[in-house]
mmCIF file with all atom_site columns, C-alpha atoms in Angstrom:
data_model
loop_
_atom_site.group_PDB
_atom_site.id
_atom_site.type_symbol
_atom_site.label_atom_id
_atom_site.label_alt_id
_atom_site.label_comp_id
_atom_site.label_asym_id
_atom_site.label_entity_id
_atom_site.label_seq_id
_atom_site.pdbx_PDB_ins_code
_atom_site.Cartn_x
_atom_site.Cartn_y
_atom_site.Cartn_z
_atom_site.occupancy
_atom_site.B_iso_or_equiv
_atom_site.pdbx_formal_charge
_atom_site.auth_seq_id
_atom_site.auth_comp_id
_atom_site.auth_asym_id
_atom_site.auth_atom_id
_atom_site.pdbx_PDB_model_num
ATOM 1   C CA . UNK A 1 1   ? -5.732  -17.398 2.135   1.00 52.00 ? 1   UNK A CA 1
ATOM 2   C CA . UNK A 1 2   ? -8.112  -17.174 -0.509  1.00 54.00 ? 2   UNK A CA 1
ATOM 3   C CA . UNK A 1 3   ? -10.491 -14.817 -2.998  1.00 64.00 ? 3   UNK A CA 1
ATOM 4   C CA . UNK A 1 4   ? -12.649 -14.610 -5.067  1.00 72.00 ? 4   UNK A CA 1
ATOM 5   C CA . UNK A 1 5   ? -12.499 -15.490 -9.045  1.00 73.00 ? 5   UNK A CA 1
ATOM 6   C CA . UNK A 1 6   ? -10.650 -12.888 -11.258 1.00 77.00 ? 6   UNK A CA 1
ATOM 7   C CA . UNK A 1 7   ? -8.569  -11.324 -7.816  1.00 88.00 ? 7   UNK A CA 1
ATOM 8   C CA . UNK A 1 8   ? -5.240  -12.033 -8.915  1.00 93.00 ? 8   UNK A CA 1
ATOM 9   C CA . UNK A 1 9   ? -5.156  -13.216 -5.097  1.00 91.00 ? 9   UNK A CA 1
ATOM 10  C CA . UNK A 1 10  ? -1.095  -13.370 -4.224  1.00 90.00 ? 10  UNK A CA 1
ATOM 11  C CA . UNK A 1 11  ? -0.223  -10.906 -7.331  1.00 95.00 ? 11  UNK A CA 1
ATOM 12  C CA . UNK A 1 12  ? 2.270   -9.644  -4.850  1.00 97.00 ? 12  UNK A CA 1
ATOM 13  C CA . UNK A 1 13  ? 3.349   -11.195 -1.541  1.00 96.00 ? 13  UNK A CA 1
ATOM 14  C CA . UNK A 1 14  ? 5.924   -9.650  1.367   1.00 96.00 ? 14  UNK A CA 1
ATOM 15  C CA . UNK A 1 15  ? 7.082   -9.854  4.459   1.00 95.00 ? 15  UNK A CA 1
ATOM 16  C CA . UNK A 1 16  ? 4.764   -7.842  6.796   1.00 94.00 ? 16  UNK A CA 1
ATOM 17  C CA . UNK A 1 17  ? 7.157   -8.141  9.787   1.00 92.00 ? 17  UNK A CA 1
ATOM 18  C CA . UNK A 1 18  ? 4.755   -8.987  13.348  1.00 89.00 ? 18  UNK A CA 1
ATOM 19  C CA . UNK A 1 19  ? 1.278   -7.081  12.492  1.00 88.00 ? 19  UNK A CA 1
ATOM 20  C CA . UNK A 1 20  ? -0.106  -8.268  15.379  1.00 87.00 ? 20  UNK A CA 1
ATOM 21  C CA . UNK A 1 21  ? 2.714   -8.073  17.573  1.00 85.00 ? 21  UNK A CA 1
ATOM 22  C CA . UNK A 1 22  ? 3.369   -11.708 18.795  1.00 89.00 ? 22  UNK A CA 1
ATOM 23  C CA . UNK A 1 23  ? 6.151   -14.014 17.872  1.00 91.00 ? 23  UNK A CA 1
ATOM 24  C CA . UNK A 1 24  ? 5.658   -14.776 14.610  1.00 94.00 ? 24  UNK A CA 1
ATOM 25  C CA . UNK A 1 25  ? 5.854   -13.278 11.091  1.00 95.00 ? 25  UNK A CA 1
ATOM 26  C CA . UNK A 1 26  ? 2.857   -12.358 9.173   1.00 95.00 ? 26  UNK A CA 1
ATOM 27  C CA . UNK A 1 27  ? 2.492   -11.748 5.345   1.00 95.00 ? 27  UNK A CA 1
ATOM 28  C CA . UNK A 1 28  ? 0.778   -9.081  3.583   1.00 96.00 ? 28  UNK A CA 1
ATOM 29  C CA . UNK A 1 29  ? -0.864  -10.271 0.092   1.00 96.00 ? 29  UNK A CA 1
ATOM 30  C CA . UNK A 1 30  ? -1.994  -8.118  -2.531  1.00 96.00 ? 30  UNK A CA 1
ATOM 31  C CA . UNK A 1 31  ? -5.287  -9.117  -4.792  1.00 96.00 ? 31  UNK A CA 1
ATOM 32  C CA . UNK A 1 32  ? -5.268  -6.409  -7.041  1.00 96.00 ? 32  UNK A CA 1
ATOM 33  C CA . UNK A 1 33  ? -8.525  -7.348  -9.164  1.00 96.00 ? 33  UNK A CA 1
ATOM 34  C CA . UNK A 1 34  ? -10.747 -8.368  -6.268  1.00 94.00 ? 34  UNK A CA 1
ATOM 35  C CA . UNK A 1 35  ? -14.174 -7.197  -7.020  1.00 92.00 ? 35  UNK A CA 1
ATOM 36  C CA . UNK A 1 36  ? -15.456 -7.594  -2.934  1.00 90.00 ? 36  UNK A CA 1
ATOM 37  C CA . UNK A 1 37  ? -15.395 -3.475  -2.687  1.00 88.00 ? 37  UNK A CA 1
ATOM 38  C CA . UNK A 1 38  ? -15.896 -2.566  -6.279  1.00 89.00 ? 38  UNK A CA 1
ATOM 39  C CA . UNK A 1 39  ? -15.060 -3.693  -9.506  1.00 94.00 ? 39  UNK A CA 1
ATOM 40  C CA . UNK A 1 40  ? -11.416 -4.216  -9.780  1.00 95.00 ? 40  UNK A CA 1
ATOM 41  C CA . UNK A 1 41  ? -11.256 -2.076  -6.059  1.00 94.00 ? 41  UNK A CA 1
ATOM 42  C CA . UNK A 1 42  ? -8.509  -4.963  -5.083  1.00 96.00 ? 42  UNK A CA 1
ATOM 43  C CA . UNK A 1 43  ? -8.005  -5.547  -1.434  1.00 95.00 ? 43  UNK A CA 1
ATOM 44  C CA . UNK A 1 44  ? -4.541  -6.447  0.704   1.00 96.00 ? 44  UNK A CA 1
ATOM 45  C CA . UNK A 1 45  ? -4.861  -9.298  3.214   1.00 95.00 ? 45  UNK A CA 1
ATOM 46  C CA . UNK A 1 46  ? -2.607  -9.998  6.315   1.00 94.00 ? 46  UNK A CA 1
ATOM 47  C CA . UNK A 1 47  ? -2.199  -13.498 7.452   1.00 95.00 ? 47  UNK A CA 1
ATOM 48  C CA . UNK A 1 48  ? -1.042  -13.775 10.659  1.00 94.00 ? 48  UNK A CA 1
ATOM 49  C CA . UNK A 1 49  ? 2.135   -16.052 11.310  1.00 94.00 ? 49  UNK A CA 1
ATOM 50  C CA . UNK A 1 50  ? 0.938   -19.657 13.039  1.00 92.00 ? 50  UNK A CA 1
ATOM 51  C CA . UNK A 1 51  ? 1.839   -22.797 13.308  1.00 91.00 ? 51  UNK A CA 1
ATOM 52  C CA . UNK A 1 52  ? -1.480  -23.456 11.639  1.00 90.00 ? 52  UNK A CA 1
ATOM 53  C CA . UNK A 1 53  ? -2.180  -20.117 9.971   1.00 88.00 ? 53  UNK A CA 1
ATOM 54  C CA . UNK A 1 54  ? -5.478  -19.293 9.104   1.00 85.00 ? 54  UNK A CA 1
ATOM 55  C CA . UNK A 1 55  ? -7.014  -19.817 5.183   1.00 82.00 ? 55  UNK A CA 1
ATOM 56  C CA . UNK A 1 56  ? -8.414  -16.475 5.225   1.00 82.00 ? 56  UNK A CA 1
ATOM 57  C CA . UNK A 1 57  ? -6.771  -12.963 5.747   1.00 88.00 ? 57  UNK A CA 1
ATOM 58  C CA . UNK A 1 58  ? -6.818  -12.290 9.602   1.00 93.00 ? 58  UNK A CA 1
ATOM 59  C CA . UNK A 1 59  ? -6.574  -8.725  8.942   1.00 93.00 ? 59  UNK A CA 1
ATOM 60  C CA . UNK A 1 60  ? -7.808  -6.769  4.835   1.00 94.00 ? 60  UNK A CA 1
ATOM 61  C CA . UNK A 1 61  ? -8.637  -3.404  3.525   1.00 95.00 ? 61  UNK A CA 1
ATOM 62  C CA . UNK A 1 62  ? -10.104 -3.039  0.081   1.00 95.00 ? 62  UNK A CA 1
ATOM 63  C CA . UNK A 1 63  ? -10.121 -0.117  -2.069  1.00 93.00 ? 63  UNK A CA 1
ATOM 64  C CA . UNK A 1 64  ? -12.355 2.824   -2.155  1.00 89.00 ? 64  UNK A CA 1
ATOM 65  C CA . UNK A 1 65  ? -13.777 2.516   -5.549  1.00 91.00 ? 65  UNK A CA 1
ATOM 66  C CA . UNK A 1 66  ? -14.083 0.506   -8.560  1.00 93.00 ? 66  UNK A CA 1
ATOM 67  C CA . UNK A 1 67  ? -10.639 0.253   -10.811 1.00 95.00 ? 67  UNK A CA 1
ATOM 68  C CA . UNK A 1 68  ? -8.472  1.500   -7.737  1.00 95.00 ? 68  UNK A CA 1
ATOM 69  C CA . UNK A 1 69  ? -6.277  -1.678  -7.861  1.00 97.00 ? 69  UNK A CA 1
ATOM 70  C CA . UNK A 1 70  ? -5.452  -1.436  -4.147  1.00 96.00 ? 70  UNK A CA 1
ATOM 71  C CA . UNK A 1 71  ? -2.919  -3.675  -3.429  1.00 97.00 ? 71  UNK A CA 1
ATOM 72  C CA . UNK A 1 72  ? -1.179  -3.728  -7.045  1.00 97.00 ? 72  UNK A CA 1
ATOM 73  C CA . UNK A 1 73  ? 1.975   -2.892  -4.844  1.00 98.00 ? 73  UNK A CA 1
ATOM 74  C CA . UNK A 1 74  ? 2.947   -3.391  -1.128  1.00 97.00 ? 74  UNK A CA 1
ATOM 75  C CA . UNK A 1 75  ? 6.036   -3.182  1.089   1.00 97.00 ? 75  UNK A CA 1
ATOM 76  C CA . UNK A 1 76  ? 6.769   -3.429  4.624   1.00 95.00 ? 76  UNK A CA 1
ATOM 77  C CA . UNK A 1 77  ? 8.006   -0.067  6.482   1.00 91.00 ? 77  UNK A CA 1
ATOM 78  C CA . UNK A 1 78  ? 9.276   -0.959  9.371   1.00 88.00 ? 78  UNK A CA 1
ATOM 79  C CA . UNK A 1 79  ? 7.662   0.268   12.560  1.00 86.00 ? 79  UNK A CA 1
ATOM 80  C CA . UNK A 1 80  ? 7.063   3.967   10.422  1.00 85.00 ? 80  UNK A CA 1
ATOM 81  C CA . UNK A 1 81  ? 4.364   5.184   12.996  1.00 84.00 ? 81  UNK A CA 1
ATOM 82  C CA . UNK A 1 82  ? 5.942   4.070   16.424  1.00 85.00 ? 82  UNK A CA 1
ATOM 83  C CA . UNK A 1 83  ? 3.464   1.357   17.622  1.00 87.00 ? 83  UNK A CA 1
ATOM 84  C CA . UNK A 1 84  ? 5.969   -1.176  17.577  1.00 88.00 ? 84  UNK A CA 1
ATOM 85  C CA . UNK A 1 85  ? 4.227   -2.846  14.967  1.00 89.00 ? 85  UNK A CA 1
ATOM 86  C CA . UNK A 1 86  ? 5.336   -3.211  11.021  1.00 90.00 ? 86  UNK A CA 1
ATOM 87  C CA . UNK A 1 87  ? 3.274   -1.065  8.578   1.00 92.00 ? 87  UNK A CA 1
ATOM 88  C CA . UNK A 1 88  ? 2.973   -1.502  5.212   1.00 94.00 ? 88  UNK A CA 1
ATOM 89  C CA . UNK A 1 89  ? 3.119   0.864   2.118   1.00 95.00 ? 89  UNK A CA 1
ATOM 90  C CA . UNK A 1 90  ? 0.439   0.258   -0.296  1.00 96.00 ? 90  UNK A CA 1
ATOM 91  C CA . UNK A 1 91  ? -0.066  1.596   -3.927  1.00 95.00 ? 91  UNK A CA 1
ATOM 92  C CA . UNK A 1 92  ? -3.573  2.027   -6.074  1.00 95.00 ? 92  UNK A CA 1
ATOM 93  C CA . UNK A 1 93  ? -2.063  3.111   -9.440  1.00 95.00 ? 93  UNK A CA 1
ATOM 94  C CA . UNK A 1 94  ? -5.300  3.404   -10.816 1.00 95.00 ? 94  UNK A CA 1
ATOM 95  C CA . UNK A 1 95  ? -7.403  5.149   -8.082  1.00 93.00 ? 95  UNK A CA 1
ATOM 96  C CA . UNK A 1 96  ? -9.346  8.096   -10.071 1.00 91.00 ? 96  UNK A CA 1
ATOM 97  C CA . UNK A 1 97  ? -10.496 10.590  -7.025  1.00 87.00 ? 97  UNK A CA 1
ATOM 98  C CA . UNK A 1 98  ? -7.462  13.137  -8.454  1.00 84.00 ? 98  UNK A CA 1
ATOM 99  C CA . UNK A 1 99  ? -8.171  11.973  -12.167 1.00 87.00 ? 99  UNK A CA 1
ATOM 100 C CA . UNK A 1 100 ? -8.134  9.117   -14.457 1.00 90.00 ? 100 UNK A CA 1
ATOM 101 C CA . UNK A 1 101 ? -6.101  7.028   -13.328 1.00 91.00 ? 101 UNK A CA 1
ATOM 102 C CA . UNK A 1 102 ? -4.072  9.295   -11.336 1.00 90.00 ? 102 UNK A CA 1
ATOM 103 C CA . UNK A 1 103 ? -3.358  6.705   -8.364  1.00 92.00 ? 103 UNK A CA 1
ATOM 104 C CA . UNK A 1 104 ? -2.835  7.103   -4.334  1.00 92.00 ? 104 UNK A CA 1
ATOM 105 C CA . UNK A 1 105 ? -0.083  5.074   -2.038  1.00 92.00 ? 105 UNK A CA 1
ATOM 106 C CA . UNK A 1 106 ? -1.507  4.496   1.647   1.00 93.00 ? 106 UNK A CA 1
ATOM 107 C CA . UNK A 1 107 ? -0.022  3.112   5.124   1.00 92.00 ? 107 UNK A CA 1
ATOM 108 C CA . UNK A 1 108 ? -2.000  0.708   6.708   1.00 93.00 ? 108 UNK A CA 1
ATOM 109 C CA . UNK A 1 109 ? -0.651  0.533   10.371  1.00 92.00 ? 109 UNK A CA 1
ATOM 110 C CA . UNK A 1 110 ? 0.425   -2.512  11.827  1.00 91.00 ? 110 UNK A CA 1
ATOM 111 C CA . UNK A 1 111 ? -2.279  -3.930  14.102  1.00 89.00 ? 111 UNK A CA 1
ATOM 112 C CA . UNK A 1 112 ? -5.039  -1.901  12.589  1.00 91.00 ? 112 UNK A CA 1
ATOM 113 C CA . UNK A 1 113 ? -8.789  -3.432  11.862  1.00 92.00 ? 113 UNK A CA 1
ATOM 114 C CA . UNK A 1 114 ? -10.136 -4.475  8.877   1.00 92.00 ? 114 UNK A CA 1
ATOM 115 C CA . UNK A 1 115 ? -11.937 -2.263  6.370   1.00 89.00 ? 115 UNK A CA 1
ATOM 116 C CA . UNK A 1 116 ? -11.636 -0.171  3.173   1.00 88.00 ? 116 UNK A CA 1
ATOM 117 C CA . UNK A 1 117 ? -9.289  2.812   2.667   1.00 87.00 ? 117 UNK A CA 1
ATOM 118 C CA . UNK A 1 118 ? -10.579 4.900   5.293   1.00 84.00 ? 118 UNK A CA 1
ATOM 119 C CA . UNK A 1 119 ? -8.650  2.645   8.233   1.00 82.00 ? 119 UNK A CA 1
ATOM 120 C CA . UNK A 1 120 ? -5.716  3.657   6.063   1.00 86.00 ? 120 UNK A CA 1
ATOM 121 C CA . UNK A 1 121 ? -3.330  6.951   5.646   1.00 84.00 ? 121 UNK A CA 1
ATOM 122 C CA . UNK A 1 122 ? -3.672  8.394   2.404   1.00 81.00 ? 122 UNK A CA 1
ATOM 123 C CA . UNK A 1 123 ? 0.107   9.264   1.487   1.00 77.00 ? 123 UNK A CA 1
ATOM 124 C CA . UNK A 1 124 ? -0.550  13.640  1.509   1.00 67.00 ? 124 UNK A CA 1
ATOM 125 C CA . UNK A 1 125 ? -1.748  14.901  -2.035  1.00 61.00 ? 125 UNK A CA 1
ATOM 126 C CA . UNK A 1 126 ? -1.469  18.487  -3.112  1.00 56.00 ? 126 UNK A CA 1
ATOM 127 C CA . UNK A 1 127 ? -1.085  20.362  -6.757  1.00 50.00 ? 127 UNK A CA 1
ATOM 128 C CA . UNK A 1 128 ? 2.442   20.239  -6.469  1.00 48.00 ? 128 UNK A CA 1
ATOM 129 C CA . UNK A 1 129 ? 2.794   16.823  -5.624  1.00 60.00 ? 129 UNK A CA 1
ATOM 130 C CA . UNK A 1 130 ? 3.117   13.254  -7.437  1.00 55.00 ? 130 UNK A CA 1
ATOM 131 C CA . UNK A 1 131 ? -0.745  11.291  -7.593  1.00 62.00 ? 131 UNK A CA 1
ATOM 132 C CA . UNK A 1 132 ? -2.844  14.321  -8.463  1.00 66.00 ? 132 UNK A CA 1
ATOM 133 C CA . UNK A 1 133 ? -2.210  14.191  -12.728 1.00 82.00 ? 133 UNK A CA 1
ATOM 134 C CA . UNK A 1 134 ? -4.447  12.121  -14.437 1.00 86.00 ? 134 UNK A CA 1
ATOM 135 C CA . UNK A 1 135 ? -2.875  8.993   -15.940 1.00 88.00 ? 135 UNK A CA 1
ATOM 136 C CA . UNK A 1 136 ? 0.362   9.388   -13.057 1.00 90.00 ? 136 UNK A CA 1
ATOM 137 C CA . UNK A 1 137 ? -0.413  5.437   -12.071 1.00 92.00 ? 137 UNK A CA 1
ATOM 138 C CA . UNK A 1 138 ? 1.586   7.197   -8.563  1.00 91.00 ? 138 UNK A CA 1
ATOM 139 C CA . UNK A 1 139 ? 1.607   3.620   -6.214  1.00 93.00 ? 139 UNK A CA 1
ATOM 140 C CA . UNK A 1 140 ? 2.163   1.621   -9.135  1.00 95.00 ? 140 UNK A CA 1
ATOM 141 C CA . UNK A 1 141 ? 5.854   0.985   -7.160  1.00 95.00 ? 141 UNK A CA 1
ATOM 142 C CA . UNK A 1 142 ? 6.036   1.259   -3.624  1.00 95.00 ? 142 UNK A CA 1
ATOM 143 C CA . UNK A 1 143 ? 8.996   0.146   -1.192  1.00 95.00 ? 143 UNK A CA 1
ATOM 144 C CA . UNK A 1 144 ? 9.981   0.948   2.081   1.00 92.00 ? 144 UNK A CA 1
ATOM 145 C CA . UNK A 1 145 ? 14.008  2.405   1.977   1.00 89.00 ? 145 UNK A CA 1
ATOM 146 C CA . UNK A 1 146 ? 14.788  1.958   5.525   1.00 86.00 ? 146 UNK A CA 1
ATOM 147 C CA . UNK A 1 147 ? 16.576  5.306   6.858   1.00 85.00 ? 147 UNK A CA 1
ATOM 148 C CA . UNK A 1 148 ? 17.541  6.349   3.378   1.00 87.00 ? 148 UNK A CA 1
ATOM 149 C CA . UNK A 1 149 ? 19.117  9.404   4.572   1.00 86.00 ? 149 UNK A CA 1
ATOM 150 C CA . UNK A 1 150 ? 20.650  8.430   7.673   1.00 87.00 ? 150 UNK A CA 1
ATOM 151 C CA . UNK A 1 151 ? 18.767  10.628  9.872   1.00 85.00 ? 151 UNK A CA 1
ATOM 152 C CA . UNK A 1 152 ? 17.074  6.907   12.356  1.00 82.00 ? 152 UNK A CA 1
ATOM 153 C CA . UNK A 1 153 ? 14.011  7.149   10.760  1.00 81.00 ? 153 UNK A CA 1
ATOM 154 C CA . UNK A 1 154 ? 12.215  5.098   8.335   1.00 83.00 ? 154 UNK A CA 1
ATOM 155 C CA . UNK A 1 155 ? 11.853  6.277   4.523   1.00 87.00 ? 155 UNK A CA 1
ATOM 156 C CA . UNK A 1 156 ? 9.679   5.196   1.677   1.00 90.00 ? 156 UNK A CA 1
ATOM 157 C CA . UNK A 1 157 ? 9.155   5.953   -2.208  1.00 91.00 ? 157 UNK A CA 1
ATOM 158 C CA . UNK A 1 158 ? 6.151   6.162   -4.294  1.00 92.00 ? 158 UNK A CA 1
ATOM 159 C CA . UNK A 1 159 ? 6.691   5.669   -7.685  1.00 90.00 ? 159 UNK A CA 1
ATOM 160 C CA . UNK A 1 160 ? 4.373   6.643   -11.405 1.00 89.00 ? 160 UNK A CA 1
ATOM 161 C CA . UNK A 1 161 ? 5.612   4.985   -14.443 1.00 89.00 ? 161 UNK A CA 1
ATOM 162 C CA . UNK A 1 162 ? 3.364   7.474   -16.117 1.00 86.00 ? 162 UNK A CA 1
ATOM 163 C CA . UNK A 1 163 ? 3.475   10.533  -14.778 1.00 83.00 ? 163 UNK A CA 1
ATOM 164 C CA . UNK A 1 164 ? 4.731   14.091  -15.737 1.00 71.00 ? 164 UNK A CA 1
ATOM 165 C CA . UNK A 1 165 ? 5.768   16.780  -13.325 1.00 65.00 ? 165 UNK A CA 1
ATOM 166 C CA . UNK A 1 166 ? 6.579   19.780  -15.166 1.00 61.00 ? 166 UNK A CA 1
ATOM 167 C CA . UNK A 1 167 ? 7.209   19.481  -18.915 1.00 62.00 ? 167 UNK A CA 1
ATOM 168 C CA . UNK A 1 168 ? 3.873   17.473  -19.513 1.00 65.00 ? 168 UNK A CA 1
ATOM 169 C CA . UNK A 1 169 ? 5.743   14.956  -21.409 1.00 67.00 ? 169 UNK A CA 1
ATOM 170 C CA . UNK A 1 170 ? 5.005   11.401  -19.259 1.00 71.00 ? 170 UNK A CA 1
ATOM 171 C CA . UNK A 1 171 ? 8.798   10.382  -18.510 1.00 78.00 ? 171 UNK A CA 1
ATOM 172 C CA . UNK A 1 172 ? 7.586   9.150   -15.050 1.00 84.00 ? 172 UNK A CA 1
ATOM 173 C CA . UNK A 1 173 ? 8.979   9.939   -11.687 1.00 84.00 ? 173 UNK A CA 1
ATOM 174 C CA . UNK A 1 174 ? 9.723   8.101   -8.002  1.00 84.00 ? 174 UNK A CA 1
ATOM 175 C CA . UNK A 1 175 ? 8.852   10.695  -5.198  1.00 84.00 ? 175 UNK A CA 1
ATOM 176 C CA . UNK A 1 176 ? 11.274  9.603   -1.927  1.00 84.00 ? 176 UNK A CA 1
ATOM 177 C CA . UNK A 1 177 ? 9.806   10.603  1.360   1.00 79.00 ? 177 UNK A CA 1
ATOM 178 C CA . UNK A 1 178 ? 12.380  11.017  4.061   1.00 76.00 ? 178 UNK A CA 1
ATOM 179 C CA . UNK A 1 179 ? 10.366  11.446  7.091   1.00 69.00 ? 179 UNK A CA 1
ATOM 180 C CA . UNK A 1 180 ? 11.827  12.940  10.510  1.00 61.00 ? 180 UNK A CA 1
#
């Protein structure tokens, strides 16, 4: 694969299990800097697993708006949403929509088109949760836990080096989703 100057194309690089559901693996590559959406919007590519993969990203979504740096963190889930295809867990620590810098985390289902943020689930957002404080940086550490708390399904955690959550002094936080 490839992008454009300044994209910090390959910044991070995992697994993405079989996105498109045939027999081989595909990667997920995060280009946190690319400037295709917005400046510094950043943009996660899958390449699909080949015997002569392609050079581009057979599958991408960019962020939403400039400085988001989608893709400054990825992991693979698992199947999380039952298609029997891999997802992948993706943090913006710098997307502003809930305040400067404030970041969002997203799952981009496995097998899903191409596109920016809206072909992606925003990870939920509320007053009394991580990603809404200005300056949280929530997605700047993703990873998928695999069944965390036993229960047979797939858990994840979102993580802002930055962020306060009650004492307004930043000592930063990891929020653990254990889905059912």
């Amino acid at each position: 694969g490839s992008s454009p100057a300044l994209s910090q194309y390959g910044w991070v690089v995992r697994h993405a299990g079989r996105w498109d559901n045939d027999n081989y693996d595909d990667l997920a590559i995060g280009a946190p800097t690319n400037n295709q959406a917005g400046s510094e919007a950043g943009r996660v590519e899958i390449v699909y697993g080949d015997p002569s993969p392609s050079s581009t990203g057979d599958r991408y979504a960019t962020g939403s708006t400039g400085g988001d740096l989608l893709g400054y963190a990825l992991d693979n889930l698992g199947d999380f949403t039952g298609n029997n295809r891999d997802d992948l867990l993706i943090g913006a620590p710098f997307f502003a929509g809930d305040g400067t810098d404030a970041g969002r985390a997203y799952i981009y289902e496995g097998g899903s088109n191409s596109g920016t943020v809206s072909v992606l689930d925003a990870l939920p957002t509320d007053p009394l949760m991580p990603g809404t404080q200005a300056f949280d940086r929530f997605g700047f550490a993703v990873a998928g836990t695999g069944d965390f708390d036993g229960d047979g399904f797939a858990d994840y955690a979102v993580c802002a080096p930055s962020g306060n959550i009650s004492n307004n002094a930043p000592a930063g936080y990891c929020r653990l989703w254990a889905t059912d």
